[in-house]
């Protein structure tokens, strides 16, 4: 197989598969697109077979790369999943910035509802929660991903609402996330109930009242 | 092994183990205490090894009964787990009846926090949620157990709050449960975060505000 021409010929780049091009002195740069393909494959493998039965081989096959391309980046499937959780968290959500607390909460709920109803997410999230009982590292990664006190989207929404005088100073963003996302998570991921028409609108109104009352 | 004397000698009762006493004409009565022991064993086995690896043999061993005693009651481990979920749901929670919506919600949160922090529940619940993606029957049983529109504790709390004029008529009990239990579930079972001092008090206040705003 001929390696694809790198986009920037001057940069040493990783080739697809397991036969890296000879790089100039210095560390080879790991190709971002290969990394992305592997991450996407991990997500799909997690959904298809779950963490316990997932293998590096299956991931590599699904990503269309060799196993070495995976091991060059992550030493184990646990490391891979931890990194995936962190990457999803770091990517984060764009802060809605609608100009009102209600608008921001409503926008957050829309994104969260979309994510929770996604068939892949709806299998991967419960699976990782089960594994987190066995692997404290997974529990810690999820916690770090979700408790976003400083940079997370909840923190931004709260900070802006405080600046507008819609919430009292000192409002805790983690508690805000509990109140905004918790009811929706319970309904979609635990009960697996429906979202009746108008449910998200009402939930946004309720969440704002809950935030102000706390 | 000598069978234990039945408490009510006139009633045909099941003996422990696999050698039922000869019962008078008519169906033998299944011993409640054996049923309870098996249910407790299922719960412990679920926590220890999870649904996928759980076996009728392991359950019988843990309950101190023969496999026949299990099969006499349930035809498969799926049937057993479905029945367990329904039994827990039917047993339900006592309605708090503190005389105020805030008091009732606070009492519900206390019970829910206790249950969610129980080491057995904290392993069994996520495991069943994963299995519910594979077994629609489990998803349906969980849904039926949690959506308690008519008889559940949320329905009672809502009905009494409506009667006292604390909530508008027509308040949906399922939505009420989302608003009361959702934030706590998110914090304890998803994020696996702490419960800081005063958290449940504040959550009760927020939930009441959320219920009134909806």
Short mmCIF file of C-alpha atoms in Angstrom, two decimals:
data_model
loop_
_atom_site.label_atom_id
_atom_site.label_comp_id
_atom_site.label_asym_id
_atom_site.label_seq_id
_atom_site.Cartn_x
_atom_site.Cartn_y
_atom_site.Cartn_z
CA UNK A 1 0.00 0.00 0.00
CA UNK A 2 1.35 3.41 -0.90
CA UNK A 3 1.27 5.82 1.97
CA UNK A 4 -0.90 8.86 1.41
CA UNK A 5 1.08 11.98 0.73
CA UNK A 6 1.28 14.07 3.86
CA UNK A 7 -0.53 17.39 3.65
CA UNK A 8 2.60 19.24 4.74
CA UNK A 9 5.54 17.56 3.08
CA UNK A 10 7.99 19.14 5.47
CA UNK A 11 6.44 17.55 8.54
CA UNK A 12 7.29 13.99 9.49
CA UNK A 13 3.95 12.24 9.60
CA UNK A 14 2.72 8.83 10.47
CA UNK A 15 1.44 6.70 7.64
CA UNK A 16 -1.69 4.58 7.86
CA UNK A 17 -1.17 0.96 8.85
CA UNK A 18 1.91 -0.37 10.54
CA UNK A 19 4.70 0.69 8.21
CA UNK A 20 5.69 4.20 9.25
CA UNK A 21 7.58 6.26 6.69
CA UNK A 22 11.13 6.86 7.67
CA UNK A 23 10.95 10.09 9.63
CA UNK A 24 13.79 12.60 9.91
CA UNK A 25 15.64 12.67 13.23
CA UNK A 26 13.28 13.37 16.11
CA UNK A 27 10.00 11.86 17.17
CA UNK A 28 7.49 10.96 14.51
CA UNK A 29 4.34 13.01 14.60
CA UNK A 30 1.28 10.85 15.21
CA UNK A 31 -1.25 11.45 12.49
CA UNK A 32 -4.30 13.19 13.87
CA UNK A 33 -6.65 11.54 11.39
CA UNK A 34 -5.46 8.09 12.44
CA UNK A 35 -5.95 9.03 16.09
CA UNK A 36 -9.45 10.26 15.31
CA UNK A 37 -10.28 7.09 13.38
CA UNK A 38 -9.13 4.96 16.32
CA UNK A 39 -11.17 7.03 18.78
CA UNK A 40 -14.27 6.68 16.61
CA UNK A 41 -13.65 2.93 16.39
CA UNK A 42 -13.33 2.66 20.18
CA UNK A 43 -16.65 4.40 20.60
CA UNK A 44 -18.31 2.04 18.11
CA UNK A 45 -16.69 -1.06 19.62
CA UNK A 46 -17.79 0.01 23.09
CA UNK A 47 -21.35 0.31 21.85
CA UNK A 48 -21.24 -2.98 19.95
CA UNK A 49 -19.56 -5.33 22.42
CA UNK A 50 -19.01 -3.36 25.65
CA UNK A 51 -15.78 -2.67 27.51
CA UNK A 52 -15.35 -6.17 28.93
CA UNK A 53 -15.34 -7.89 25.53
CA UNK A 54 -13.68 -5.10 23.55
CA UNK A 55 -10.20 -5.90 22.15
CA UNK A 56 -7.40 -3.82 20.68
CA UNK A 57 -7.57 -6.12 17.66
CA UNK A 58 -11.25 -5.38 17.10
CA UNK A 59 -10.62 -1.66 17.44
CA UNK A 60 -7.75 -1.74 14.95
CA UNK A 61 -9.83 -3.73 12.48
CA UNK A 62 -12.73 -1.32 12.74
CA UNK A 63 -10.43 1.70 12.38
CA UNK A 64 -8.69 0.17 9.36
CA UNK A 65 -5.24 0.40 10.96
CA UNK A 66 -2.74 -2.07 12.36
CA UNK A 67 -2.61 -2.95 16.04
CA UNK A 68 0.73 -1.15 16.29
CA UNK A 69 -0.96 2.11 15.37
CA UNK A 70 -3.18 1.65 18.43
CA UNK A 71 -0.39 0.57 20.79
CA UNK A 72 1.78 3.46 19.63
CA UNK A 73 -0.84 5.75 21.22
CA UNK A 74 -2.26 3.82 24.15
CA UNK A 75 -0.79 1.02 26.19
CA UNK A 76 -4.07 -0.75 27.00
CA UNK A 77 -7.77 -0.63 26.34
CA UNK A 78 -8.29 0.90 29.77
CA UNK A 79 -5.89 3.73 28.85
CA UNK A 80 -7.73 4.13 25.57
CA UNK A 81 -11.14 4.47 27.21
CA UNK A 82 -9.83 6.85 29.86
CA UNK A 83 -8.34 9.01 27.16
CA UNK A 84 -11.57 8.88 25.16
CA UNK A 85 -13.61 10.06 28.16
CA UNK A 86 -11.15 12.90 28.76
CA UNK A 87 -11.11 13.84 25.08
CA UNK A 88 -14.90 14.03 24.93
CA UNK A 89 -14.86 16.11 28.11
CA UNK A 90 -12.10 18.43 26.88
CA UNK A 91 -13.88 18.97 23.60
CA UNK A 92 -16.83 19.93 25.76
CA UNK A 93 -19.91 21.70 24.65
CA UNK A 94 -19.98 25.20 23.28
CA UNK A 95 -21.50 27.54 25.87
CA UNK A 96 -24.92 28.46 24.49
CA UNK A 97 -24.71 32.25 25.16
CA UNK A 98 -28.35 32.95 24.36
CA UNK A 99 -28.37 35.99 26.64
CA UNK A 100 -30.69 34.53 29.30
CA UNK A 101 -30.42 31.76 31.88
CA UNK A 102 -33.61 30.15 30.62
CA UNK A 103 -32.37 30.22 27.04
CA UNK A 104 -28.99 28.78 28.00
CA UNK A 105 -30.56 26.00 30.08
CA UNK A 106 -33.01 25.16 27.30
CA UNK A 107 -30.14 24.96 24.79
CA UNK A 108 -28.12 22.72 27.13
CA UNK A 109 -31.09 20.40 27.56
CA UNK A 110 -31.49 20.15 23.80
CA UNK A 111 -27.88 19.08 23.34
CA UNK A 112 -28.03 16.68 26.30
CA UNK A 113 -31.28 15.11 25.08
CA UNK A 114 -29.77 14.61 21.65
CA UNK A 115 -26.67 12.95 23.14
CA UNK A 116 -28.63 10.73 25.55
CA UNK A 117 -30.94 9.50 22.81
CA UNK A 118 -28.08 8.69 20.47
CA UNK A 119 -28.06 4.89 20.17
CA UNK A 120 -24.28 4.68 20.63
CA UNK A 121 -24.19 6.94 23.68
CA UNK A 122 -27.16 5.17 25.20
CA UNK A 123 -25.13 1.93 25.21
CA UNK A 124 -21.68 3.31 25.98
CA UNK A 125 -22.60 5.46 28.98
CA UNK A 126 -24.32 2.73 31.06
CA UNK A 127 -21.54 0.30 30.18
CA UNK A 128 -18.85 2.69 31.40
CA UNK A 129 -20.82 3.32 34.59
CA UNK A 130 -20.81 -0.42 35.29
CA UNK A 131 -17.08 -0.64 34.57
CA UNK A 132 -16.42 2.31 36.85
CA UNK A 133 -17.49 0.10 39.77
CA UNK A 134 -14.64 -2.27 38.82
CA UNK A 135 -12.06 0.28 37.63
CA UNK A 136 -11.66 3.29 39.92
CA UNK A 137 -9.67 5.00 37.13
CA UNK A 138 -12.79 5.00 34.94
CA UNK A 139 -14.87 6.39 37.81
CA UNK A 140 -12.28 9.14 38.30
CA UNK A 141 -12.19 10.00 34.59
CA UNK A 142 -15.98 10.24 34.42
CA UNK A 143 -16.03 12.36 37.54
CA UNK A 144 -13.35 14.67 36.16
CA UNK A 145 -15.24 14.87 32.87
CA UNK A 146 -18.56 15.73 34.49
CA UNK A 147 -17.51 17.86 37.45
CA UNK A 148 -16.36 20.78 35.45
CA UNK A 149 -16.24 23.41 38.13
CA UNK A 150 -14.00 25.84 36.30
CA UNK A 151 -14.09 25.54 32.54
CA UNK A 152 -17.18 23.47 31.80
CA UNK A 153 -20.27 24.67 30.07
CA UNK A 154 -22.28 24.73 33.32
CA UNK A 155 -19.64 26.99 34.84
CA UNK A 156 -19.89 29.41 31.90
CA UNK A 157 -23.70 29.44 32.00
CA UNK A 158 -23.68 30.06 35.77
CA UNK A 159 -20.99 32.74 35.54
CA UNK A 160 -22.91 34.66 32.90
CA UNK A 161 -26.19 34.34 34.80
CA UNK A 162 -24.47 35.68 37.92
CA UNK A 163 -23.08 38.59 35.87
CA UNK A 164 -26.59 39.36 34.60
CA UNK A 165 -27.97 39.19 38.15
CA UNK A 166 -30.08 36.11 37.35
CA UNK A 167 -28.33 33.91 39.93
CA UNK A 168 -26.72 34.76 43.25
CA UNK A 169 -22.92 34.97 43.37
CA UNK A 170 -21.39 31.75 44.63
CA UNK A 171 -23.81 29.46 42.77
CA UNK A 172 -22.11 26.07 42.54
CA UNK A 173 -21.78 24.92 38.89
CA UNK A 174 -21.69 21.22 39.84
CA UNK A 175 -24.94 21.53 41.72
CA UNK A 176 -26.32 23.52 38.76
CA UNK A 177 -25.45 20.60 36.47
CA UNK A 178 -27.26 18.19 38.84
CA UNK A 179 -30.40 20.31 38.63
CA UNK A 180 -30.27 20.86 34.88
CA UNK A 181 -29.15 17.47 33.55
CA UNK A 182 -30.24 15.14 36.38
CA UNK A 183 -34.00 15.03 35.64
CA UNK A 184 -33.38 14.51 31.92
CA UNK A 185 -30.82 11.76 32.55
CA UNK A 186 -33.22 10.01 34.93
CA UNK A 187 -36.00 10.09 32.35
CA UNK A 188 -33.99 9.13 29.27
CA UNK A 189 -31.26 6.85 30.60
CA UNK A 190 -32.76 5.27 33.72
CA UNK A 191 -36.51 5.06 33.20
CA UNK A 192 -36.05 5.10 29.40
CA UNK A 193 -39.23 7.12 29.19
CA UNK A 194 -40.54 9.35 26.45
CA UNK A 195 -40.03 13.08 25.99
CA UNK A 196 -43.58 14.39 25.58
CA UNK A 197 -44.06 17.57 23.56
CA UNK A 198 -43.09 20.59 25.62
CA UNK A 199 -41.17 18.51 28.16
CA UNK A 200 -37.83 20.25 27.60
CA UNK A 201 -39.45 23.70 27.76
CA UNK A 202 -41.07 22.87 31.09
CA UNK A 203 -37.87 21.31 32.35
CA UNK A 204 -35.93 24.47 31.51
CA UNK A 205 -38.45 26.56 33.46
CA UNK A 206 -38.28 24.14 36.39
CA UNK A 207 -34.47 24.03 36.35
CA UNK A 208 -34.22 27.81 36.43
CA UNK A 209 -36.63 27.91 39.41
CA UNK A 210 -34.60 25.16 41.10
CA UNK A 211 -31.34 27.06 40.52
CA UNK A 212 -32.77 30.27 41.97
CA UNK A 213 -34.25 28.49 45.00
CA UNK A 214 -31.10 26.56 45.99
CA UNK B 1 -32.32 -33.25 56.56
CA UNK B 2 -35.50 -33.02 58.63
CA UNK B 3 -37.94 -30.50 57.27
CA UNK B 4 -38.72 -27.64 59.63
CA UNK B 5 -42.15 -27.85 61.16
CA UNK B 6 -44.48 -25.47 59.39
CA UNK B 7 -45.69 -22.60 61.50
CA UNK B 8 -49.30 -23.42 60.70
CA UNK B 9 -49.62 -27.18 60.69
CA UNK B 10 -52.91 -27.11 58.84
CA UNK B 11 -51.45 -25.34 55.81
CA UNK B 12 -49.57 -27.32 53.17
CA UNK B 13 -46.19 -25.67 53.05
CA UNK B 14 -43.06 -26.10 51.09
CA UNK B 15 -40.04 -27.49 52.91
CA UNK B 16 -36.55 -26.12 52.48
CA UNK B 17 -34.35 -27.83 49.91
CA UNK B 18 -35.62 -30.04 47.17
CA UNK B 19 -37.72 -32.64 49.03
CA UNK B 20 -41.20 -31.16 49.41
CA UNK B 21 -43.40 -32.68 52.12
CA UNK B 22 -46.28 -34.56 50.70
CA UNK B 23 -49.01 -31.96 50.48
CA UNK B 24 -52.72 -32.67 50.70
CA UNK B 25 -54.64 -32.57 47.43
CA UNK B 26 -54.28 -29.19 45.73
CA UNK B 27 -51.28 -27.07 44.90
CA UNK B 28 -48.48 -26.88 47.44
CA UNK B 29 -48.03 -23.45 48.96
CA UNK B 30 -44.63 -22.02 48.20
CA UNK B 31 -42.90 -21.05 51.40
CA UNK B 32 -42.59 -17.29 51.64
CA UNK B 33 -39.35 -17.45 53.61
CA UNK B 34 -37.71 -19.59 50.91
CA UNK B 35 -38.93 -17.15 48.25
CA UNK B 36 -37.49 -14.27 50.26
CA UNK B 37 -34.17 -16.07 50.73
CA UNK B 38 -33.92 -16.68 46.99
CA UNK B 39 -34.76 -13.05 46.20
CA UNK B 40 -32.09 -11.86 48.63
CA UNK B 41 -29.61 -14.25 47.04
CA UNK B 42 -30.43 -12.94 43.55
CA UNK B 43 -29.76 -9.42 44.70
CA UNK B 44 -26.40 -10.44 46.18
CA UNK B 45 -25.42 -12.49 43.15
CA UNK B 46 -26.31 -9.61 40.84
CA UNK B 47 -24.06 -7.34 42.86
CA UNK B 48 -21.23 -9.87 43.04
CA UNK B 49 -21.04 -11.18 39.46
CA UNK B 50 -23.59 -9.21 37.41
CA UNK B 51 -26.53 -10.46 35.37
CA UNK B 52 -24.47 -11.88 32.50
CA UNK B 53 -22.44 -14.25 34.70
CA UNK B 54 -25.13 -15.00 37.26
CA UNK B 55 -26.39 -18.62 37.35
CA UNK B 56 -29.38 -20.37 38.94
CA UNK B 57 -26.85 -22.70 40.57
CA UNK B 58 -25.00 -19.81 42.22
CA UNK B 59 -28.26 -18.31 43.42
CA UNK B 60 -29.45 -21.62 44.91
CA UNK B 61 -26.11 -22.13 46.65
CA UNK B 62 -26.18 -18.64 48.13
CA UNK B 63 -29.80 -19.04 49.27
CA UNK B 64 -29.06 -22.43 50.82
CA UNK B 65 -31.73 -24.19 48.77
CA UNK B 66 -31.73 -26.68 45.91
CA UNK B 67 -31.95 -25.57 42.30
CA UNK B 68 -35.45 -27.10 42.11
CA UNK B 69 -36.67 -24.63 44.72
CA UNK B 70 -35.60 -21.85 42.36
CA UNK B 71 -37.03 -23.43 39.21
CA UNK B 72 -40.31 -24.13 41.00
CA UNK B 73 -40.75 -20.36 41.23
CA UNK B 74 -39.07 -18.95 38.12
CA UNK B 75 -38.32 -20.52 34.78
CA UNK B 76 -35.12 -18.57 34.05
CA UNK B 77 -32.78 -16.02 35.50
CA UNK B 78 -34.35 -13.37 33.31
CA UNK B 79 -37.78 -14.19 34.81
CA UNK B 80 -36.20 -14.07 38.25
CA UNK B 81 -34.71 -10.62 37.74
CA UNK B 82 -37.90 -9.27 36.18
CA UNK B 83 -39.86 -10.53 39.15
CA UNK B 84 -37.32 -9.06 41.56
CA UNK B 85 -37.60 -5.63 39.95
CA UNK B 86 -41.40 -5.83 40.11
CA UNK B 87 -41.32 -7.04 43.73
CA UNK B 88 -39.08 -4.18 44.81
CA UNK B 89 -41.37 -1.78 42.97
CA UNK B 90 -44.56 -3.28 44.42
CA UNK B 91 -43.13 -3.19 47.92
CA UNK B 92 -42.52 0.44 47.17
CA UNK B 93 -41.68 3.11 49.65
CA UNK B 94 -43.98 4.19 52.43
CA UNK B 95 -45.39 7.61 51.58
CA UNK B 96 -43.67 10.04 53.94
CA UNK B 97 -46.84 11.96 54.99
CA UNK B 98 -44.94 14.70 56.85
CA UNK B 99 -47.74 17.19 56.21
CA UNK B 100 -45.83 19.43 53.80
CA UNK B 101 -44.49 19.05 50.27
CA UNK B 102 -41.02 20.14 51.36
CA UNK B 103 -41.03 17.63 54.22
CA UNK B 104 -42.21 14.81 51.98
CA UNK B 105 -39.63 15.59 49.29
CA UNK B 106 -36.86 15.81 51.89
CA UNK B 107 -37.89 12.42 53.31
CA UNK B 108 -37.97 10.85 49.83
CA UNK B 109 -34.49 12.19 49.10
CA UNK B 110 -33.19 10.71 52.34
CA UNK B 111 -34.48 7.24 51.43
CA UNK B 112 -33.26 7.53 47.83
CA UNK B 113 -29.80 8.70 48.94
CA UNK B 114 -29.56 5.77 51.33
CA UNK B 115 -30.56 3.32 48.60
CA UNK B 116 -28.24 4.80 45.96
CA UNK B 117 -25.25 4.73 48.32
CA UNK B 118 -25.87 1.12 49.31
CA UNK B 119 -22.95 -0.85 47.88
CA UNK B 120 -25.24 -3.58 46.52
CA UNK B 121 -27.69 -1.19 44.86
CA UNK B 122 -24.86 0.86 43.43
CA UNK B 123 -23.66 -2.22 41.52
CA UNK B 124 -27.01 -3.80 40.68
CA UNK B 125 -28.73 -0.73 39.24
CA UNK B 126 -26.09 0.17 36.61
CA UNK B 127 -25.77 -3.51 35.68
CA UNK B 128 -29.50 -3.83 35.07
CA UNK B 129 -29.48 -0.62 33.03
CA UNK B 130 -26.83 -2.14 30.77
CA UNK B 131 -28.79 -5.38 30.45
CA UNK B 132 -31.92 -3.42 29.63
CA UNK B 133 -30.26 -2.37 26.37
CA UNK B 134 -30.03 -6.10 25.48
CA UNK B 135 -33.28 -7.34 27.05
CA UNK B 136 -36.30 -5.16 26.30
CA UNK B 137 -38.18 -7.08 29.03
CA UNK B 138 -35.79 -5.70 31.64
CA UNK B 139 -36.18 -2.19 30.24
CA UNK B 140 -39.97 -2.60 30.44
CA UNK B 141 -39.85 -3.90 34.02
CA UNK B 142 -37.65 -1.01 35.14
CA UNK B 143 -39.93 1.44 33.38
CA UNK B 144 -43.03 -0.09 34.99
CA UNK B 145 -41.27 -0.06 38.36
CA UNK B 146 -40.23 3.57 38.12
CA UNK B 147 -43.15 5.13 36.28
CA UNK B 148 -45.62 4.76 39.07
CA UNK B 149 -48.28 7.11 37.86
CA UNK B 150 -51.09 5.81 40.05
CA UNK B 151 -49.94 4.04 43.20
CA UNK B 152 -46.31 5.02 43.63
CA UNK B 153 -44.93 7.19 46.36
CA UNK B 154 -44.49 10.17 44.03
CA UNK B 155 -48.17 9.92 43.12
CA UNK B 156 -49.16 9.98 46.79
CA UNK B 157 -46.88 12.91 47.59
CA UNK B 158 -48.21 14.86 44.61
CA UNK B 159 -51.85 14.02 45.37
CA UNK B 160 -51.53 15.21 48.96
CA UNK B 161 -49.69 18.38 47.91
CA UNK B 162 -52.47 19.10 45.42
CA UNK B 163 -55.07 18.54 48.17
CA UNK B 164 -53.21 21.01 50.42
CA UNK B 165 -53.04 23.53 47.59
CA UNK B 166 -49.24 23.30 47.37
CA UNK B 167 -49.24 22.08 43.78
CA UNK B 168 -51.62 22.72 40.89
CA UNK B 169 -54.14 20.01 40.03
CA UNK B 170 -52.93 17.86 37.16
CA UNK B 171 -49.29 17.80 38.30
CA UNK B 172 -47.70 14.77 36.60
CA UNK B 173 -46.18 12.34 39.18
CA UNK B 174 -43.65 10.94 36.70
CA UNK B 175 -42.35 14.38 35.95
CA UNK B 176 -42.31 15.05 39.70
CA UNK B 177 -40.12 11.99 40.18
CA UNK B 178 -37.74 13.25 37.47
CA UNK B 179 -37.37 16.56 39.30
CA UNK B 180 -37.00 15.04 42.78
CA UNK B 181 -34.81 11.99 42.17
CA UNK B 182 -33.02 12.96 38.93
CA UNK B 183 -30.47 15.42 40.37
CA UNK B 184 -29.61 13.04 43.22
CA UNK B 185 -29.24 10.07 40.86
CA UNK B 186 -26.99 12.10 38.58
CA UNK B 187 -24.76 13.11 41.47
CA UNK B 188 -24.56 9.75 43.25
CA UNK B 189 -24.81 7.18 40.47
CA UNK B 190 -23.40 8.94 37.41
CA UNK B 191 -20.82 11.45 38.61
CA UNK B 192 -20.27 9.43 41.82
CA UNK B 193 -19.80 12.71 43.61
CA UNK B 194 -20.05 13.55 47.29
CA UNK B 195 -23.09 14.75 49.22
CA UNK B 196 -21.82 17.88 50.97
CA UNK B 197 -23.49 18.87 54.24
CA UNK B 198 -26.83 20.50 53.59
CA UNK B 199 -27.00 19.17 50.03
CA UNK B 200 -30.25 17.23 50.52
CA UNK B 201 -31.90 20.19 52.29
CA UNK B 202 -31.02 22.49 49.41
CA UNK B 203 -32.10 19.88 46.89
CA UNK B 204 -35.51 19.55 48.60
CA UNK B 205 -35.97 23.33 48.41
CA UNK B 206 -34.92 23.35 44.75
CA UNK B 207 -37.16 20.40 43.87
CA UNK B 208 -40.20 22.07 45.43
CA UNK B 209 -39.47 25.24 43.44
CA UNK B 210 -39.02 23.15 40.29
CA UNK B 211 -42.33 21.34 40.90
CA UNK B 212 -44.19 24.58 41.38
CA UNK B 213 -42.65 26.21 38.32
CA UNK B 214 -43.31 23.38 35.87
#
